[in-house]
């Protein structure tokens, strides 16, 4: 193996015929296993991800759906296809009218994976209906495509009746499954926001909608540094996160902290984007939100501020730097040492 996957696995041997894998070598390297979970953002099991062994790049995140939908391997190697190709076909409106998927061309699109049986989905739908209305009234070209995970067509119809946008027909299970595969959906509700060319702007549409009720930041291009809130705290579970805790009583501290770490975050994001990989860290500032206290309690962190940490929830590990002053040099060295496996973790 070569490239990014080798960087994660280290000395792992795979036979040329693909039949013998040195599982024991991998199992003996618990750290490597955790790095694999983080690298590919695995949030639940079972999970099957197909990768290019030479580059380590993801071919398909939702391999379980692949082997269910294509047991004969007719579509191998199951690489990603353009959104326009995967979605091609008739779409529904809740009044029974149909339109061709080509009507979506030229618009920003929210691909909404949701179901009536899921309480968080129903809560998000109520907010999303208002967001959709505001964006359309502002003159933006925006459409939402509902991809149902309902358990019956009657449930689908009942839920879809509340939605002013379009949907993949419930009976078209193959197309719904292909869209799940395309975006590696591991849970609902999920809102993927696409640009007018069908490229992903953000996979965190749910967080963006809840954080931007007035839709002033639509189409929600990702920010290098996020301020920790109740609505975006779910992202802490997606992989290692640098969290800089600041004095919540000082209104200016959070913004100053963002400005301090943003150049470092941008540098890391750009480096991995050039390799067509997701950044290995998310960046947060924790200040004036109740979630900050909850996170400190859960991870058993000291009350100090400022406090520089890297939290890895999936590995139940934390890395803490408690110093009187946080400088860009300290943050950059801390991140560099973490990425080079030079830091010793403490248990969460």
PDB file of C-alpha atoms in Angstrom, residues 126-136 142 144 209-210 212-215 220:
ATOM      1  CA  UNK A 126     -40.787  22.558  11.022  1.00  0.00           C
ATOM      2  CA  UNK A 127     -37.757  24.855  11.118  1.00  0.00           C
ATOM      3  CA  UNK A 128     -36.701  23.935   7.595  1.00  0.00           C
ATOM      4  CA  UNK A 129     -40.109  24.851   6.145  1.00  0.00           C
ATOM      5  CA  UNK A 130     -39.661  28.398   7.455  1.00  0.00           C
ATOM      6  CA  UNK A 131     -36.056  28.575   6.252  1.00  0.00           C
ATOM      7  CA  UNK A 132     -37.109  27.398   2.800  1.00  0.00           C
ATOM      8  CA  UNK A 133     -39.796  30.074   2.668  1.00  0.00           C
ATOM      9  CA  UNK A 134     -37.408  32.848   3.716  1.00  0.00           C
ATOM     10  CA  UNK A 135     -34.753  31.833   1.192  1.00  0.00           C
ATOM     11  CA  UNK A 136     -37.281  31.660  -1.647  1.00  0.00           C
ATOM     12  CA  UNK A 142     -33.104  27.025  -3.838  1.00  0.00           C
ATOM     13  CA  UNK A 144     -35.047  20.871  -1.279  1.00  0.00           C
ATOM     14  CA  UNK A 209     -30.350  25.846   9.606  1.00  0.00           C
ATOM     15  CA  UNK A 210     -30.710  25.693  13.385  1.00  0.00           C
ATOM     16  CA  UNK A 212     -29.067  30.652  11.263  1.00  0.00           C
ATOM     17  CA  UNK A 213     -32.822  30.959  11.676  1.00  0.00           C
ATOM     18  CA  UNK A 214     -32.940  34.110   9.521  1.00  0.00           C
ATOM     19  CA  UNK A 215     -30.905  32.399   6.768  1.00  0.00           C
ATOM     20  CA  UNK A 220     -23.886  28.084   4.511  1.00  0.00           C
TER      21      UNK A 220
END
